[in-house]
């Protein structure tokens, strides 16, 4: 049997083919990055280096898998009943490599500005509390990030689509550079660079501790971590319609494209608002 016998069918097929070529190729699409094969020795080296500065850090993806499995298996908390609220840096890498992408959980609701400091204030926390599903779960991921590049070490990162490395967290690196040059002065942060100046003032308050440390950027990142935690501790729960509050105080360690990101969890708790009990409260 030949298509020549079916001129109408032939026309339909040609039209379909042309539409795919013309419109399909014009449509803007984000190319899915090809997975990069990283030799096991290199990922082992990465894990060792990260754990020297952040003992107990684990691949972020594995942590997320275990967390969601544990929440459902032990507490029957379904992913679709969770709203992720994150006070993490505005850096795009926080989203492009986020292990929460493609999960059933809702969100994220973003609190974080530069460095992960929450600049949304009490209004942001209140708005978030009102968005959590009824009888659901508020999952707060709180913390700054730091890059670790196999070539550039701490504070650097090779990003998707770039041949060179860039700083990560750029905002913290910039504040630290100014601190090392003694060019931060005590003053109230102001526009047009309010968020960066807030980080600079924080660095200045801990100048001695940061500059005396082995890796100043790691020390500064951990200081920012505590500051973010403090600012995020006032989630309004009085009129909450949700049941659980899960808080993860952590540092996210971003690595070169193709390598797994890591998470160093300093504290993690699950609080049941109904029974007013901690179901889990872990501290490093
Ligand atoms: Zn950043």
Short mmCIF file of C-alpha atoms and ligand atoms in Angstrom, two decimals:
data_model
loop_
_atom_site.label_atom_id
_atom_site.label_comp_id
_atom_site.label_asym_id
_atom_site.label_seq_id
_atom_site.Cartn_x
_atom_site.Cartn_y
_atom_site.Cartn_z
CA UNK A 1 0.00 0.00 0.00
CA UNK A 2 1.35 3.46 -0.89
CA UNK A 3 0.57 6.94 0.47
CA UNK A 4 -0.04 7.92 -3.16
CA UNK A 5 -3.37 6.15 -2.83
CA UNK A 6 -4.40 8.56 -0.05
CA UNK A 7 -3.74 12.15 -1.25
CA UNK A 8 -5.86 13.60 1.61
CA UNK A 9 -3.89 11.74 4.29
CA UNK A 10 -0.68 12.82 2.57
CA UNK A 11 -1.73 16.51 2.81
CA UNK A 12 -2.58 16.17 6.52
CA UNK A 13 0.77 14.57 7.30
CA UNK A 14 2.70 17.24 5.37
CA UNK A 15 0.77 20.01 7.21
CA UNK A 16 1.50 18.40 10.57
CA UNK A 17 5.18 18.04 9.73
CA UNK A 18 5.45 21.67 8.59
CA UNK A 19 3.65 22.96 11.74
CA UNK A 20 6.07 21.05 13.94
CA UNK A 21 9.10 22.37 12.06
CA UNK A 22 7.88 25.98 11.83
CA UNK A 23 6.16 26.53 15.18
CA UNK A 24 7.96 23.90 17.22
CA UNK A 25 11.37 25.33 16.43
CA UNK A 26 10.24 28.94 17.10
CA UNK A 27 8.75 28.22 20.52
CA UNK A 28 11.11 29.38 23.27
CA UNK A 29 12.04 26.42 25.40
CA UNK A 30 14.49 25.92 28.20
CA UNK A 31 16.88 23.22 27.10
CA UNK A 32 17.11 20.48 29.68
CA UNK A 33 20.77 20.30 30.69
CA UNK A 34 22.45 17.06 29.69
CA UNK A 35 23.50 15.15 32.81
CA UNK A 36 27.25 15.44 33.25
CA UNK A 37 29.05 12.24 34.17
CA UNK A 38 31.16 13.00 37.20
CA UNK A 39 33.66 10.26 38.20
CA UNK A 40 33.00 8.75 41.64
CA UNK A 41 36.46 9.75 42.92
CA UNK A 42 35.55 13.38 42.32
CA UNK A 43 32.21 13.17 44.13
CA UNK A 44 34.02 11.39 47.00
CA UNK A 45 36.59 14.21 47.13
CA UNK A 46 33.75 16.74 47.12
CA UNK A 47 32.01 15.03 50.05
CA UNK A 48 35.27 14.90 52.02
CA UNK A 49 36.08 18.58 51.43
CA UNK A 50 32.56 19.73 52.32
CA UNK A 51 32.49 17.63 55.48
CA UNK A 52 35.75 19.18 56.70
CA UNK A 53 33.98 22.51 57.11
CA UNK A 54 30.41 21.26 57.55
CA UNK A 55 30.60 17.93 59.42
CA UNK A 56 27.58 15.76 58.73
CA UNK A 57 26.58 17.57 55.51
CA UNK A 58 24.66 15.28 53.14
CA UNK A 59 23.54 15.55 49.50
CA UNK A 60 20.54 17.91 49.46
CA UNK A 61 18.59 15.62 47.15
CA UNK A 62 19.02 12.60 49.43
CA UNK A 63 18.05 14.69 52.47
CA UNK A 64 14.85 15.86 50.77
CA UNK A 65 13.95 12.30 49.73
CA UNK A 66 14.44 10.97 53.27
CA UNK A 67 12.58 13.88 54.84
CA UNK A 68 9.49 13.50 52.65
CA UNK A 69 9.56 9.71 53.10
CA UNK A 70 9.90 10.04 56.89
CA UNK A 71 7.11 12.65 57.14
CA UNK A 72 4.66 10.39 55.37
CA UNK A 73 5.79 7.04 56.78
CA UNK A 74 5.91 8.16 60.42
CA UNK A 75 3.52 11.11 60.67
CA UNK A 76 1.27 10.60 57.63
CA UNK A 77 2.15 14.09 56.40
CA UNK A 78 1.45 14.10 52.67
CA UNK A 79 3.66 16.26 50.40
CA UNK A 80 0.64 18.06 48.90
CA UNK A 81 -0.32 19.28 52.39
CA UNK A 82 3.04 21.01 52.86
CA UNK A 83 3.81 24.63 51.98
CA UNK A 84 7.53 25.29 51.70
CA UNK A 85 8.61 28.67 53.03
CA UNK A 86 12.24 29.44 52.40
CA UNK A 87 14.46 32.13 53.76
CA UNK A 88 17.31 31.48 51.39
CA UNK A 89 19.32 33.70 49.06
CA UNK A 90 17.75 35.21 45.94
CA UNK A 91 20.53 33.58 43.86
CA UNK A 92 18.96 31.70 40.91
CA UNK A 93 21.01 28.58 41.74
CA UNK A 94 18.78 28.12 44.79
CA UNK A 95 15.91 27.42 42.41
CA UNK A 96 17.59 25.84 39.38
CA UNK A 97 19.21 23.09 41.48
CA UNK A 98 16.53 22.91 44.19
CA UNK A 99 15.67 19.30 45.12
CA UNK A 100 12.12 20.48 45.87
CA UNK A 101 11.55 21.10 42.13
CA UNK A 102 8.98 18.74 40.65
CA UNK A 103 7.73 17.51 44.05
CA UNK A 104 4.13 17.57 45.14
CA UNK A 105 4.76 20.10 47.90
CA UNK A 106 3.45 23.65 47.52
CA UNK A 107 5.56 26.76 47.23
CA UNK A 108 8.06 28.05 47.77
CA UNK A 109 7.01 31.20 49.56
CA UNK A 110 10.22 33.25 49.50
CA UNK A 111 11.28 35.32 52.50
CA UNK A 112 14.92 35.68 51.68
CA UNK A 113 16.78 38.52 50.09
CA UNK A 114 20.55 38.71 49.59
CA UNK A 115 22.36 36.11 51.68
CA UNK A 116 19.07 34.53 52.80
CA UNK A 117 18.21 37.24 55.34
CA UNK A 118 14.42 37.56 55.48
CA UNK A 119 13.53 41.09 54.39
CA UNK A 120 9.80 40.38 54.25
CA UNK A 121 9.42 41.01 58.01
CA UNK A 122 6.44 40.06 60.13
CA UNK A 123 4.08 40.78 57.24
CA UNK A 124 5.79 38.09 55.15
CA UNK A 125 5.57 35.56 57.97
CA UNK A 126 1.91 36.37 58.54
CA UNK A 127 1.11 36.06 54.81
CA UNK A 128 2.89 32.71 54.67
CA UNK A 129 1.03 31.43 57.75
CA UNK A 130 -2.25 32.26 56.01
CA UNK A 131 -1.30 30.30 52.89
CA UNK A 132 -0.54 26.91 54.50
CA UNK A 133 -3.19 24.26 53.66
CA UNK A 134 -5.80 23.70 56.39
CA UNK A 135 -4.59 21.02 58.83
CA UNK A 136 -1.41 21.00 56.74
CA UNK A 137 2.23 21.65 57.39
CA UNK A 138 4.42 24.73 57.35
CA UNK A 139 7.92 23.68 56.25
CA UNK A 140 10.44 26.42 56.89
CA UNK A 141 13.83 26.07 55.24
CA UNK A 142 16.02 28.69 56.83
CA UNK A 143 19.59 29.51 55.96
CA UNK A 144 22.23 31.01 53.72
CA UNK A 145 24.29 29.25 51.05
CA UNK A 146 27.93 28.92 50.10
CA UNK A 147 29.58 27.65 46.95
CA UNK A 148 32.24 24.99 46.75
CA UNK A 149 33.93 24.61 43.40
CA UNK A 150 36.27 21.70 42.63
CA UNK A 151 38.66 24.19 41.01
CA UNK A 152 38.07 27.37 42.98
CA UNK A 153 37.29 26.00 46.46
CA UNK A 154 35.05 27.77 48.98
CA UNK A 155 33.01 30.73 47.79
CA UNK A 156 33.16 29.76 44.11
CA UNK A 157 30.83 27.92 41.76
CA UNK A 158 30.71 26.85 38.12
CA UNK A 159 27.17 27.53 36.94
CA UNK A 160 25.16 25.96 34.14
CA UNK A 161 26.05 27.54 30.76
CA UNK A 162 29.24 29.20 32.00
CA UNK A 163 32.84 28.11 31.45
CA UNK A 164 34.18 30.28 34.28
CA UNK A 165 33.47 30.17 38.02
CA UNK A 166 31.69 32.95 39.89
CA UNK A 167 31.30 33.81 43.56
CA UNK A 168 28.69 32.12 45.75
CA UNK A 169 27.27 33.58 47.88
CA UNK A 170 28.24 36.70 45.95
CA UNK A 171 26.60 38.99 48.51
CA UNK A 172 28.54 37.46 51.41
CA UNK A 173 31.81 37.42 49.45
CA UNK A 174 31.36 41.12 48.61
CA UNK A 175 30.68 42.04 52.25
CA UNK A 176 33.64 39.94 53.41
CA UNK A 177 35.97 41.59 50.87
CA UNK A 178 34.99 45.02 52.20
CA UNK A 179 35.49 43.80 55.78
CA UNK A 180 38.99 42.56 54.94
CA UNK A 181 39.82 45.96 53.40
CA UNK A 182 38.50 47.77 56.50
CA UNK A 183 36.04 49.67 54.36
CA UNK A 184 32.82 48.98 56.26
CA UNK A 185 31.75 51.75 58.65
CA UNK A 186 29.10 51.64 61.33
CA UNK A 187 25.99 53.14 59.78
CA UNK A 188 22.30 52.39 59.30
CA UNK A 189 21.71 50.44 56.06
CA UNK A 190 20.07 52.56 53.39
CA UNK A 191 18.89 52.51 49.79
CA UNK A 192 19.89 51.90 47.05
CA UNK A 193 21.78 48.94 48.56
CA UNK A 194 19.87 48.27 51.76
CA UNK A 195 20.16 44.47 51.78
CA UNK A 196 23.90 44.32 51.08
CA UNK A 197 24.58 47.00 53.69
CA UNK A 198 22.60 44.96 56.25
CA UNK A 199 24.98 42.04 55.57
CA UNK A 200 27.98 44.38 55.83
CA UNK A 201 26.85 45.63 59.24
CA UNK A 202 26.41 42.04 60.41
CA UNK A 203 29.95 41.24 59.22
CA UNK A 204 31.28 44.31 61.03
CA UNK A 205 29.64 43.25 64.32
CA UNK A 206 31.52 39.91 64.13
CA UNK A 207 34.71 41.23 62.53
CA UNK A 208 37.17 39.66 65.00
CA UNK A 209 35.60 36.22 64.90
CA UNK A 210 35.35 36.19 61.09
CA UNK A 211 38.84 37.46 60.26
CA UNK A 212 40.60 35.24 62.81
CA UNK A 213 38.99 32.04 61.47
CA UNK A 214 40.54 29.48 59.14
CA UNK A 215 38.05 30.08 56.33
CA UNK A 216 36.43 33.49 56.99
CA UNK A 217 33.64 32.94 54.44
CA UNK A 218 32.53 29.71 56.15
CA UNK A 219 32.49 31.47 59.54
CA UNK A 220 30.55 34.43 58.14
CA UNK A 221 28.06 32.03 56.49
CA UNK A 222 27.42 30.32 59.86
CA UNK A 223 26.93 33.74 61.51
CA UNK A 224 24.38 34.67 58.82
CA UNK A 225 22.71 31.32 59.47
CA UNK A 226 22.09 32.23 63.14
CA UNK A 227 20.88 35.70 62.16
CA UNK A 228 18.38 34.26 59.65
CA UNK A 229 17.14 31.79 62.27
CA UNK A 230 16.60 34.61 64.78
CA UNK A 231 14.64 36.68 62.26
CA UNK A 232 12.48 33.71 61.27
CA UNK A 233 11.49 32.65 64.79
CA UNK A 234 8.26 34.62 64.96
CA UNK A 235 5.92 32.63 62.72
CA UNK A 236 2.43 33.55 63.98
CA UNK A 237 0.77 30.38 65.26
CA UNK A 238 -2.07 31.77 67.38
CA UNK A 239 -4.73 31.66 64.67
CA UNK A 240 -3.05 28.98 62.60
CA UNK A 241 -5.27 26.54 60.73
CA UNK A 242 -2.33 24.27 59.99
CA UNK A 243 -1.17 21.51 62.30
CA UNK A 244 2.59 21.06 62.01
CA UNK A 245 5.53 23.42 61.82
CA UNK A 246 8.76 21.88 60.51
CA UNK A 247 11.81 24.09 60.84
CA UNK A 248 15.10 23.28 59.17
CA UNK A 249 17.98 25.57 60.10
CA UNK A 250 20.69 24.83 57.59
CA UNK A 251 23.41 25.95 55.23
CA UNK A 252 23.04 24.96 51.59
CA UNK A 253 26.32 24.12 49.90
CA UNK A 254 26.05 24.71 46.16
CA UNK A 255 28.53 22.87 43.97
CA UNK A 256 29.61 22.99 40.31
CA UNK A 257 27.06 22.11 37.64
CA UNK A 258 26.84 18.32 37.41
CA UNK A 259 27.82 17.81 41.07
CA UNK A 260 25.29 17.30 43.88
CA UNK A 261 24.48 20.19 46.20
CA UNK A 262 24.78 19.51 49.93
CA UNK A 263 22.85 20.55 53.01
CA UNK A 264 24.30 20.97 56.49
CA UNK A 265 21.43 20.88 58.97
CA UNK A 266 22.20 22.61 62.22
CA UNK A 267 18.77 22.16 63.75
CA UNK A 268 15.55 20.46 62.72
CA UNK A 269 12.26 20.31 64.56
CA UNK A 270 8.71 19.14 63.99
CA UNK A 271 6.15 20.83 66.23
CA UNK A 272 2.56 19.67 66.56
CA UNK A 273 0.34 22.70 67.21
CA UNK A 274 -2.58 20.48 68.21
CA UNK A 275 -0.81 18.62 71.01
CA UNK A 276 1.70 21.46 71.61
CA UNK A 277 4.53 18.92 71.54
CA UNK A 278 7.76 18.56 69.64
CA UNK A 279 7.59 15.32 67.66
CA UNK A 280 11.27 15.74 66.82
CA UNK A 281 13.85 18.26 67.92
CA UNK A 282 17.37 17.64 66.69
CA UNK A 283 20.39 19.80 67.19
CA UNK A 284 23.97 19.34 65.97
ZN1 LIG B 1 23.70 34.26 47.59
#
